[in-house]
Amino acid sequence: MWKLVLQRLSILVAMLLIVSVAAFAVPLMSDGDPARTILMSRTSDFNLDPDAVESLRTELGLDRTLAAQYFGWLGHALRGDLGFSFATRQPVLSEIARALAVSLTLALTALGWALLVALPLGTLAAMRPGGKLDGATTLLIQTLVATPEYWFAPVSVLVFSLWLGVLPSAGWQGPSSLILPALALSLRPMAYFTQITRAAMSDVLQAPYISAARARGLSYNQSVLRHGLRNGSLPVITFFALWFAGLLGGSVVVEVIFAIPGMGRLLYDAVINNDVPMLQGAFVAMVGLAIVINTAADVFYVLINPAMRGRHAQ
Amino acid sequence: MTFGMHRSVSALALAAALTATTAQAQDKTLTVADNVAIQANWELYSDDSYIGSRSGCYEGLTRISNGIEVEPSLATAWERTDDLTWKFTLREGVLFQDGVPMDAETVASALTHLLKAEIPARAFSGKVVESVTASGPLSVAIKTVAPEANLPGRLSAPATAILSPAAYTEAGIDPVNHCTGPFRITEWDASQQVTLERFDDYWGGTAKLAGGSIRFIPDANTRATMARTGEAQISRLIPPSMVSQLSSSGGIEVMEVAAPRISELILQTAKPPFDNVKVRKAIQMAIDTAGISGAVYEGYAPPAGGPFREGEPWSATDTPAITADLDKARALFDEAVVDPTTLTLELLAYTSKTELKDIAQIVQAMLGQLGITVNVRMADYGALEPDLMAGNFDLALMSRGYLTDVPEPIGFLTADYSCGGGFNLSRYCDPKFDEMVAKASAEVDTEARMQDYAAMSQYVYDQAVMVYLVNETTFDAVSDSVTNFTPHPLNYYVFDTDIDVK
């Protein structure tokens, strides 16, 4: 297991370096001049004072060579300093931490709801294959997969904010602000988790150890609960980790529609403003977290599955 | 119960009722949904200063009325003492929100800070202003680099707000408790909102509202929804497509704002065929601006004549919107001895203004009726800018504000039409027009200056420098509960002493 962790750590370092170079290079590949783009964005005008552009270029260090800019950033990053945002002038690290906290809350809530629905529904569907519930579950899965967030988000606002008047339509101002965006984000993972749970449970319920459990006198339901769920939920853990890492990166559509200050909105603003330090910091944080989360999922997988433990020991 | 007791009880009840009413009045707040967030840590040169101004926190020496006239604010009077010097008399009894009294020293220091900022504000940069000095306890002298008739107007720009000395910190501008306006900013979150509270020692009397907030909602449809749910009493910049729906939903009035902004088709005049005025006029004749207004703006943005909206103090009197006439267009091409079917033109349009995509296709189709081939290139403005600035195009669509920072169009006319203009994309260069710019810049008399602008507007219309498409209009959704509010044409102000909610 430690070998696995060490392997992943070495991948993490290499990936972070690659991502930081890519995040640095991408804005430079576009035709626009970053200093001009930032100033246009700040003043809502295309007619810029050339002196102001030059002052901004100097202030942001964009007059240095590209190598000096990148290695300067890397040197500071190694000391835990991701620099200051070109746009907000705030430390990148604290801005990312703030946005991550929002996206983390949103992602955990959305995925928590998805699991709450998916695990029982997928299990029940697998217990009666071809039954009415199984058919209804398949229909639900197809519907949820085909429901885009950019459609569901405004419709949910229409229903819950405008018609029923029970939830706020936008902003990040307390727990009630969390419900609609988390709901919008939970639909697709809910569908996939249900599908995976159903497939995994179908395999598990035909496994010899379930027959053995029943031979020992356990009822079908008891066998499912005690032995089926634990094994059947293993693939869900992998998918949970993937979705979690993805949602931590934020959802631009949902965060812009609901005016939520998470990672999606942070990245959206950073791209619009050519905010290179923010892009670099955000990509590095997201990729780092994705690798850490997936490593944690693999470790967890090994811990709860004795068969895997044996395989790693060999 | 005696009569006296009755009277006491009634008096108590009345007092209680009055107290309740007063408390209710004191508690009244307003929420505004705005489209822009704080994006430059309150740097004065940036749009963040507009948020400070709309919050009722920032104030300058002058202000702009809804009729776009310069009015007294922190200065009560001003006069030009010589060609290069203006003297401003400051208002007595003004306190900053941190209790520091405003005087000539604090004003001179605030404006000097702005003048020496690393990135200058366009309205008050070293290119225009040389120095600001306290010339008396309540008077400041501002010396300009060249004669500057517009200085009082420039001092209304939100960037020129006078803040308490404590606002100018090493980390940047700190607006909290440091303005002179009727509302203080108590808290702010760059991506979410600013929270406001009434400033009781305001020089202009006590505000009717106890406070409020400006929330930053980037999505226009969400802002419209917030108006309908009542989460925001004022939602700025509603999409035209939602105007009729909001107007009919009850409890909301959609207020139209005649924005000082023109959508235009720029013609590259430095090279053939648009170096020929007849060809330019032929293109004007081929573009159905009324059709564009109806199809793209649902009729809410009127077809434009000249660069300015009809009825503005600087607009020319004889610049009617041109009615498309293909026969006249063909006749003009014949006069110019240019065969339109041989023309292949490149049209540039940027993506951040979504309407331009539709307009580009319409222009392509309309010119196609004359046999002209138009290749449209749509991209982010940053990607198009090098070609736009270098003149590597034939046609370009642009949305231009003409009162940016200065409440008169001299900056726009100079930048977009004069030979050395900083944003002269059409590369139009005419010494006669430059003479007109120089005359208007030096003109001290306001009325005469307006006539100069109108003459310039007429001149570029007659020369068909561009095809003026529509005068842009914006919409604010305002709850019926809001009283004493009219959208400001330059979007400078929202929270003031009068605005109230029922």
PDB file of C-alpha atoms in Angstrom, chain A residues 45, chain B residues 68 258-264 304 306-315 399-414 416-417 453 468 470-472 490:
ATOM      1  CA  ASP A  45     -13.335  50.067 -22.657  1.00  0.00           C
TER       2      ASP A  45
ATOM      3  CA  ILE B  68     -26.132  64.976 -18.104  1.00  0.00           C
ATOM      4  CA  ALA B 258     -30.910  55.603 -23.153  1.00  0.00           C
ATOM      5  CA  ALA B 259     -27.297  54.496 -22.990  1.00  0.00           C
ATOM      6  CA  PRO B 260     -24.705  56.856 -24.459  1.00  0.00           C
ATOM      7  CA  ARG B 261     -23.480  54.043 -26.667  1.00  0.00           C
ATOM      8  CA  ILE B 262     -23.615  53.394 -30.401  1.00  0.00           C
ATOM      9  CA  SER B 263     -23.396  50.152 -32.369  1.00  0.00           C
ATOM     10  CA  GLU B 264     -21.536  50.905 -35.555  1.00  0.00           C
ATOM     11  CA  ALA B 304     -29.179  55.409 -35.451  1.00  0.00           C
ATOM     12  CA  GLY B 306     -25.238  59.935 -36.604  1.00  0.00           C
ATOM     13  CA  PRO B 307     -22.907  58.824 -33.832  1.00  0.00           C
ATOM     14  CA  PHE B 308     -25.116  60.356 -31.118  1.00  0.00           C
ATOM     15  CA  ARG B 309     -28.695  59.806 -30.036  1.00  0.00           C
ATOM     16  CA  GLU B 310     -31.280  62.259 -31.253  1.00  0.00           C
ATOM     17  CA  GLY B 311     -32.045  64.973 -28.689  1.00  0.00           C
ATOM     18  CA  GLU B 312     -28.727  64.850 -26.863  1.00  0.00           C
ATOM     19  CA  PRO B 313     -27.161  68.288 -26.356  1.00  0.00           C
ATOM     20  CA  TRP B 314     -24.288  67.410 -28.711  1.00  0.00           C
ATOM     21  CA  SER B 315     -26.216  65.631 -31.436  1.00  0.00           C
ATOM     22  CA  SER B 399     -20.149  48.943 -29.709  1.00  0.00           C
ATOM     23  CA  ARG B 400     -18.737  52.261 -28.460  1.00  0.00           C
ATOM     24  CA  GLY B 401     -19.588  54.322 -25.403  1.00  0.00           C
ATOM     25  CA  TYR B 402     -19.102  58.014 -26.100  1.00  0.00           C
ATOM     26  CA  LEU B 403     -19.215  59.477 -22.609  1.00  0.00           C
ATOM     27  CA  THR B 404     -16.649  57.313 -20.844  1.00  0.00           C
ATOM     28  CA  ASP B 405     -15.373  59.199 -17.783  1.00  0.00           C
ATOM     29  CA  VAL B 406     -16.113  62.622 -19.242  1.00  0.00           C
ATOM     30  CA  PRO B 407     -19.743  63.734 -19.605  1.00  0.00           C
ATOM     31  CA  GLU B 408     -19.091  65.227 -23.043  1.00  0.00           C
ATOM     32  CA  PRO B 409     -18.126  63.343 -26.217  1.00  0.00           C
ATOM     33  CA  ILE B 410     -14.849  65.151 -26.910  1.00  0.00           C
ATOM     34  CA  GLY B 411     -12.735  62.148 -25.866  1.00  0.00           C
ATOM     35  CA  PHE B 412     -14.727  59.840 -28.152  1.00  0.00           C
ATOM     36  CA  LEU B 413     -14.591  62.211 -31.135  1.00  0.00           C
ATOM     37  CA  THR B 414     -10.867  62.734 -30.698  1.00  0.00           C
ATOM     38  CA  ASP B 416     -12.218  57.639 -32.931  1.00  0.00           C
ATOM     39  CA  TYR B 417     -12.116  60.256 -35.700  1.00  0.00           C
ATOM     40  CA  TYR B 453     -19.740  68.711 -31.109  1.00  0.00           C
ATOM     41  CA  TYR B 468     -24.287  53.987 -37.562  1.00  0.00           C
ATOM     42  CA  VAL B 470     -28.498  51.526 -33.481  1.00  0.00           C
ATOM     43  CA  ASN B 471     -28.441  53.686 -30.360  1.00  0.00           C
ATOM     44  CA  GLU B 472     -28.160  51.158 -27.573  1.00  0.00           C
ATOM     45  CA  LEU B 490     -24.184  57.104 -17.082  1.00  0.00           C
TER      46      LEU B 490
END
